[in-house]
Amino acid sequence: MTLQTHKKGLQGPKRKVVFVTLYELIAILASSLLFMAIGQSAGHSGGMAIAASTLAIVWNLTFNHLFEQWESRQSVKGRSVLRRVVHALGFEGGLAMVLIPLMAWWFGVTLWEATVMEAGLLVFFLVYTYVFNWCFDHVFGLPASASASAAVAPRAQGEPACSS
């Protein structure tokens, strides 16, 4: 097993604020463009993107707090591909349960039409969430919940090696 030097990185509340701010700024821009691409007006698209972002921030803080509590109790440290996929699915699935009815109301469409819209967004955001989290962890280091307490920690199974 290859060993990777553990970097303490960005931790605690500062990590969460930086994470959420970067994630949501990119998400607002992407959502607005995606809504406009399917024929919604710029005003409606931007408003919905901001409303969705606000809900996502609350969900992000809640979900990641619960996920990191669970993660800190796991014997295998690090973030494998499987753990990252579970994280992305849990986050996006929970958010979709709130956004579908909101989009139906906001855009004046049926729940089915909102579900189809959300499905398109979900495909984009599943990939975006996975890639953003991987990049964020690469740049800022893993959170304490995913780090071994030793100075040198094994890379999680399935985690690609990366250079600094």
PDB file of C-alpha atoms in Angstrom:
ATOM      1  CA  MET A   1       0.000   0.000   0.000  1.00  0.00           C
ATOM      2  CA  THR A   2       1.369   3.386  -0.967  1.00  0.00           C
ATOM      3  CA  LEU A   3       1.795   5.923   1.820  1.00  0.00           C
ATOM      4  CA  GLN A   4       0.889   9.545   1.360  1.00  0.00           C
ATOM      5  CA  THR A   5       2.039  12.305   3.689  1.00  0.00           C
ATOM      6  CA  HIS A   6      -0.926  13.714   5.568  1.00  0.00           C
ATOM      7  CA  LYS A   7      -1.342  17.476   5.345  1.00  0.00           C
ATOM      8  CA  LYS A   8      -3.483  19.074   8.014  1.00  0.00           C
ATOM      9  CA  GLY A   9      -4.967  21.474   5.472  1.00  0.00           C
ATOM     10  CA  LEU A  10      -7.943  23.731   5.973  1.00  0.00           C
ATOM     11  CA  GLN A  11     -10.105  22.537   8.893  1.00  0.00           C
ATOM     12  CA  GLY A  12     -13.129  23.442  10.983  1.00  0.00           C
ATOM     13  CA  PRO A  13     -15.616  26.236  10.331  1.00  0.00           C
ATOM     14  CA  LYS A  14     -13.231  28.089   7.987  1.00  0.00           C
ATOM     15  CA  ARG A  15     -13.090  24.992   5.746  1.00  0.00           C
ATOM     16  CA  LYS A  16     -16.889  24.818   5.625  1.00  0.00           C
ATOM     17  CA  VAL A  17     -17.288  28.517   4.772  1.00  0.00           C
ATOM     18  CA  VAL A  18     -14.673  28.382   2.001  1.00  0.00           C
ATOM     19  CA  PHE A  19     -16.148  25.127   0.663  1.00  0.00           C
ATOM     20  CA  VAL A  20     -19.756  26.326   0.577  1.00  0.00           C
ATOM     21  CA  THR A  21     -18.873  29.739  -0.851  1.00  0.00           C
ATOM     22  CA  LEU A  22     -16.807  28.358  -3.732  1.00  0.00           C
ATOM     23  CA  TYR A  23     -19.231  25.515  -4.445  1.00  0.00           C
ATOM     24  CA  GLU A  24     -22.340  27.707  -4.505  1.00  0.00           C
ATOM     25  CA  LEU A  25     -20.870  30.568  -6.533  1.00  0.00           C
ATOM     26  CA  ILE A  26     -20.000  28.103  -9.286  1.00  0.00           C
ATOM     27  CA  ALA A  27     -23.384  26.358  -8.835  1.00  0.00           C
ATOM     28  CA  ILE A  28     -25.376  29.619  -9.189  1.00  0.00           C
ATOM     29  CA  LEU A  29     -23.607  30.446 -12.437  1.00  0.00           C
ATOM     30  CA  ALA A  30     -24.015  26.908 -13.813  1.00  0.00           C
ATOM     31  CA  SER A  31     -27.687  26.633 -12.750  1.00  0.00           C
ATOM     32  CA  SER A  32     -28.591  29.980 -14.282  1.00  0.00           C
ATOM     33  CA  LEU A  33     -27.006  28.978 -17.574  1.00  0.00           C
ATOM     34  CA  LEU A  34     -28.678  25.543 -17.536  1.00  0.00           C
ATOM     35  CA  PHE A  35     -32.140  27.020 -16.822  1.00  0.00           C
ATOM     36  CA  MET A  36     -31.677  29.555 -19.620  1.00  0.00           C
ATOM     37  CA  ALA A  37     -30.544  26.753 -21.954  1.00  0.00           C
ATOM     38  CA  ILE A  38     -33.922  25.020 -21.460  1.00  0.00           C
ATOM     39  CA  GLY A  39     -35.860  28.159 -22.280  1.00  0.00           C
ATOM     40  CA  GLN A  40     -36.406  29.910 -18.943  1.00  0.00           C
ATOM     41  CA  SER A  41     -35.958  33.670 -18.755  1.00  0.00           C
ATOM     42  CA  ALA A  42     -32.760  35.093 -17.302  1.00  0.00           C
ATOM     43  CA  GLY A  43     -34.678  36.640 -14.373  1.00  0.00           C
ATOM     44  CA  HIS A  44     -36.491  33.431 -13.491  1.00  0.00           C
ATOM     45  CA  SER A  45     -33.317  31.410 -14.009  1.00  0.00           C
ATOM     46  CA  GLY A  46     -31.177  33.612 -11.780  1.00  0.00           C
ATOM     47  CA  GLY A  47     -33.857  33.838  -9.089  1.00  0.00           C
ATOM     48  CA  MET A  48     -34.328  30.075  -9.023  1.00  0.00           C
ATOM     49  CA  ALA A  49     -30.568  29.522  -8.961  1.00  0.00           C
ATOM     50  CA  ILE A  50     -30.216  31.829  -5.935  1.00  0.00           C
ATOM     51  CA  ALA A  51     -33.174  30.188  -4.129  1.00  0.00           C
ATOM     52  CA  ALA A  52     -31.776  26.730  -4.885  1.00  0.00           C
ATOM     53  CA  SER A  53     -28.343  27.838  -3.723  1.00  0.00           C
ATOM     54  CA  THR A  54     -29.718  29.129  -0.425  1.00  0.00           C
ATOM     55  CA  LEU A  55     -31.460  25.810   0.192  1.00  0.00           C
ATOM     56  CA  ALA A  56     -28.341  23.957  -0.910  1.00  0.00           C
ATOM     57  CA  ILE A  57     -26.182  25.879   1.567  1.00  0.00           C
ATOM     58  CA  VAL A  58     -28.416  24.883   4.468  1.00  0.00           C
ATOM     59  CA  TRP A  59     -28.550  21.278   3.203  1.00  0.00           C
ATOM     60  CA  ASN A  60     -24.796  21.262   2.539  1.00  0.00           C
ATOM     61  CA  LEU A  61     -23.939  22.309   6.083  1.00  0.00           C
ATOM     62  CA  THR A  62     -26.431  19.835   7.566  1.00  0.00           C
ATOM     63  CA  PHE A  63     -25.551  16.901   5.308  1.00  0.00           C
ATOM     64  CA  ASN A  64     -21.779  17.360   5.542  1.00  0.00           C
ATOM     65  CA  HIS A  65     -21.941  17.684   9.339  1.00  0.00           C
ATOM     66  CA  LEU A  66     -23.854  14.389   9.549  1.00  0.00           C
ATOM     67  CA  PHE A  67     -21.651  12.724   6.910  1.00  0.00           C
ATOM     68  CA  GLU A  68     -18.446  13.762   8.688  1.00  0.00           C
ATOM     69  CA  GLN A  69     -19.815  12.505  12.033  1.00  0.00           C
ATOM     70  CA  TRP A  70     -20.476   9.134  10.394  1.00  0.00           C
ATOM     71  CA  GLU A  71     -17.134   9.236   8.578  1.00  0.00           C
ATOM     72  CA  SER A  72     -15.155   9.937  11.758  1.00  0.00           C
ATOM     73  CA  ARG A  73     -16.484   6.670  13.252  1.00  0.00           C
ATOM     74  CA  GLN A  74     -15.317   4.553  10.309  1.00  0.00           C
ATOM     75  CA  SER A  75     -12.213   2.406  10.737  1.00  0.00           C
ATOM     76  CA  VAL A  76     -11.059   3.025   7.153  1.00  0.00           C
ATOM     77  CA  LYS A  77      -9.872   6.602   6.776  1.00  0.00           C
ATOM     78  CA  GLY A  78      -9.571   8.567   3.562  1.00  0.00           C
ATOM     79  CA  ARG A  79     -12.117   9.096   0.825  1.00  0.00           C
ATOM     80  CA  SER A  80     -12.333   6.237  -1.625  1.00  0.00           C
ATOM     81  CA  VAL A  81     -14.215   6.473  -4.899  1.00  0.00           C
ATOM     82  CA  LEU A  82     -17.119   4.567  -3.304  1.00  0.00           C
ATOM     83  CA  ARG A  83     -17.269   6.929  -0.314  1.00  0.00           C
ATOM     84  CA  ARG A  84     -17.228   9.943  -2.637  1.00  0.00           C
ATOM     85  CA  VAL A  85     -20.009   8.445  -4.788  1.00  0.00           C
ATOM     86  CA  VAL A  86     -22.150   7.752  -1.687  1.00  0.00           C
ATOM     87  CA  HIS A  87     -21.525  11.324  -0.505  1.00  0.00           C
ATOM     88  CA  ALA A  88     -22.536  12.824  -3.865  1.00  0.00           C
ATOM     89  CA  LEU A  89     -25.663  10.631  -4.166  1.00  0.00           C
ATOM     90  CA  GLY A  90     -26.792  11.406  -0.608  1.00  0.00           C
ATOM     91  CA  PHE A  91     -26.278  15.122  -0.973  1.00  0.00           C
ATOM     92  CA  GLU A  92     -27.898  15.480  -4.388  1.00  0.00           C
ATOM     93  CA  GLY A  93     -30.755  13.062  -3.621  1.00  0.00           C
ATOM     94  CA  GLY A  94     -31.738  14.927  -0.468  1.00  0.00           C
ATOM     95  CA  LEU A  95     -31.566  18.276  -2.217  1.00  0.00           C
ATOM     96  CA  ALA A  96     -33.694  17.042  -5.140  1.00  0.00           C
ATOM     97  CA  MET A  97     -36.518  16.152  -2.741  1.00  0.00           C
ATOM     98  CA  VAL A  98     -36.824  19.851  -1.862  1.00  0.00           C
ATOM     99  CA  LEU A  99     -36.009  21.400  -5.233  1.00  0.00           C
ATOM    100  CA  ILE A 100     -38.524  19.490  -7.385  1.00  0.00           C
ATOM    101  CA  PRO A 101     -41.639  21.006  -5.763  1.00  0.00           C
ATOM    102  CA  LEU A 102     -39.944  24.420  -5.612  1.00  0.00           C
ATOM    103  CA  MET A 103     -39.075  24.339  -9.331  1.00  0.00           C
ATOM    104  CA  ALA A 104     -42.616  23.228 -10.225  1.00  0.00           C
ATOM    105  CA  TRP A 105     -44.037  26.220  -8.370  1.00  0.00           C
ATOM    106  CA  TRP A 106     -41.344  28.708  -9.486  1.00  0.00           C
ATOM    107  CA  PHE A 107     -41.527  27.917 -13.190  1.00  0.00           C
ATOM    108  CA  GLY A 108     -45.265  27.104 -13.237  1.00  0.00           C
ATOM    109  CA  VAL A 109     -44.741  23.545 -14.481  1.00  0.00           C
ATOM    110  CA  THR A 110     -46.048  20.164 -13.345  1.00  0.00           C
ATOM    111  CA  LEU A 111     -44.197  18.052 -10.802  1.00  0.00           C
ATOM    112  CA  TRP A 112     -43.331  15.673 -13.640  1.00  0.00           C
ATOM    113  CA  GLU A 113     -41.823  18.499 -15.725  1.00  0.00           C
ATOM    114  CA  ALA A 114     -39.914  19.726 -12.674  1.00  0.00           C
ATOM    115  CA  THR A 115     -38.680  16.172 -12.079  1.00  0.00           C
ATOM    116  CA  VAL A 116     -37.401  15.993 -15.657  1.00  0.00           C
ATOM    117  CA  MET A 117     -35.710  19.391 -15.208  1.00  0.00           C
ATOM    118  CA  GLU A 118     -34.191  18.228 -11.928  1.00  0.00           C
ATOM    119  CA  ALA A 119     -33.018  14.978 -13.541  1.00  0.00           C
ATOM    120  CA  GLY A 120     -31.008  16.987 -16.049  1.00  0.00           C
ATOM    121  CA  LEU A 121     -29.581  19.169 -13.311  1.00  0.00           C
ATOM    122  CA  LEU A 122     -28.913  16.110 -11.170  1.00  0.00           C
ATOM    123  CA  VAL A 123     -26.730  14.506 -13.822  1.00  0.00           C
ATOM    124  CA  PHE A 124     -24.694  17.690 -14.052  1.00  0.00           C
ATOM    125  CA  PHE A 125     -24.509  18.229 -10.284  1.00  0.00           C
ATOM    126  CA  LEU A 126     -23.616  14.623  -9.441  1.00  0.00           C
ATOM    127  CA  VAL A 127     -20.527  14.974 -11.598  1.00  0.00           C
ATOM    128  CA  TYR A 128     -19.893  18.539 -10.410  1.00  0.00           C
ATOM    129  CA  THR A 129     -20.212  17.561  -6.717  1.00  0.00           C
ATOM    130  CA  TYR A 130     -17.834  14.618  -7.097  1.00  0.00           C
ATOM    131  CA  VAL A 131     -15.239  16.616  -9.049  1.00  0.00           C
ATOM    132  CA  PHE A 132     -15.535  19.708  -6.839  1.00  0.00           C
ATOM    133  CA  ASN A 133     -15.069  17.670  -3.639  1.00  0.00           C
ATOM    134  CA  TRP A 134     -12.082  15.811  -5.065  1.00  0.00           C
ATOM    135  CA  CYS A 135     -10.458  19.063  -6.234  1.00  0.00           C
ATOM    136  CA  PHE A 136     -11.244  20.848  -2.968  1.00  0.00           C
ATOM    137  CA  ASP A 137      -9.707  18.011  -0.922  1.00  0.00           C
ATOM    138  CA  HIS A 138      -6.679  17.975  -3.237  1.00  0.00           C
ATOM    139  CA  VAL A 139      -6.116  21.722  -2.855  1.00  0.00           C
ATOM    140  CA  PHE A 140      -7.045  22.154   0.836  1.00  0.00           C
ATOM    141  CA  GLY A 141      -6.352  18.660   2.243  1.00  0.00           C
ATOM    142  CA  LEU A 142      -8.811  16.156   3.676  1.00  0.00           C
ATOM    143  CA  PRO A 143     -11.047  17.152   6.574  1.00  0.00           C
ATOM    144  CA  ALA A 144     -10.064  15.763   9.983  1.00  0.00           C
ATOM    145  CA  SER A 145     -12.941  13.256   9.743  1.00  0.00           C
ATOM    146  CA  ALA A 146     -11.259  11.526   6.784  1.00  0.00           C
ATOM    147  CA  SER A 147      -7.688  11.812   8.051  1.00  0.00           C
ATOM    148  CA  ALA A 148      -5.750   9.315  10.125  1.00  0.00           C
ATOM    149  CA  SER A 149      -4.405  10.782  13.351  1.00  0.00           C
ATOM    150  CA  ALA A 150      -0.864   9.689  12.429  1.00  0.00           C
ATOM    151  CA  ALA A 151       1.465  11.944  10.461  1.00  0.00           C
ATOM    152  CA  VAL A 152       1.510   9.428   7.601  1.00  0.00           C
ATOM    153  CA  ALA A 153      -1.788   7.946   6.435  1.00  0.00           C
ATOM    154  CA  PRO A 154      -2.480   5.263   3.833  1.00  0.00           C
ATOM    155  CA  ARG A 155      -4.359   6.381   0.749  1.00  0.00           C
ATOM    156  CA  ALA A 156      -7.925   5.069   0.726  1.00  0.00           C
ATOM    157  CA  GLN A 157      -8.490   2.025  -1.448  1.00  0.00           C
ATOM    158  CA  GLY A 158      -9.432   3.150  -4.934  1.00  0.00           C
ATOM    159  CA  GLU A 159      -8.215   6.722  -4.358  1.00  0.00           C
ATOM    160  CA  PRO A 160      -6.014   7.868  -7.237  1.00  0.00           C
ATOM    161  CA  ALA A 161      -2.533   9.059  -6.426  1.00  0.00           C
ATOM    162  CA  CYS A 162      -2.068  12.743  -7.108  1.00  0.00           C
ATOM    163  CA  SER A 163       0.926  14.994  -7.208  1.00  0.00           C
ATOM    164  CA  SER A 164       1.135  18.238  -5.294  1.00  0.00           C
TER     165      SER A 164
END
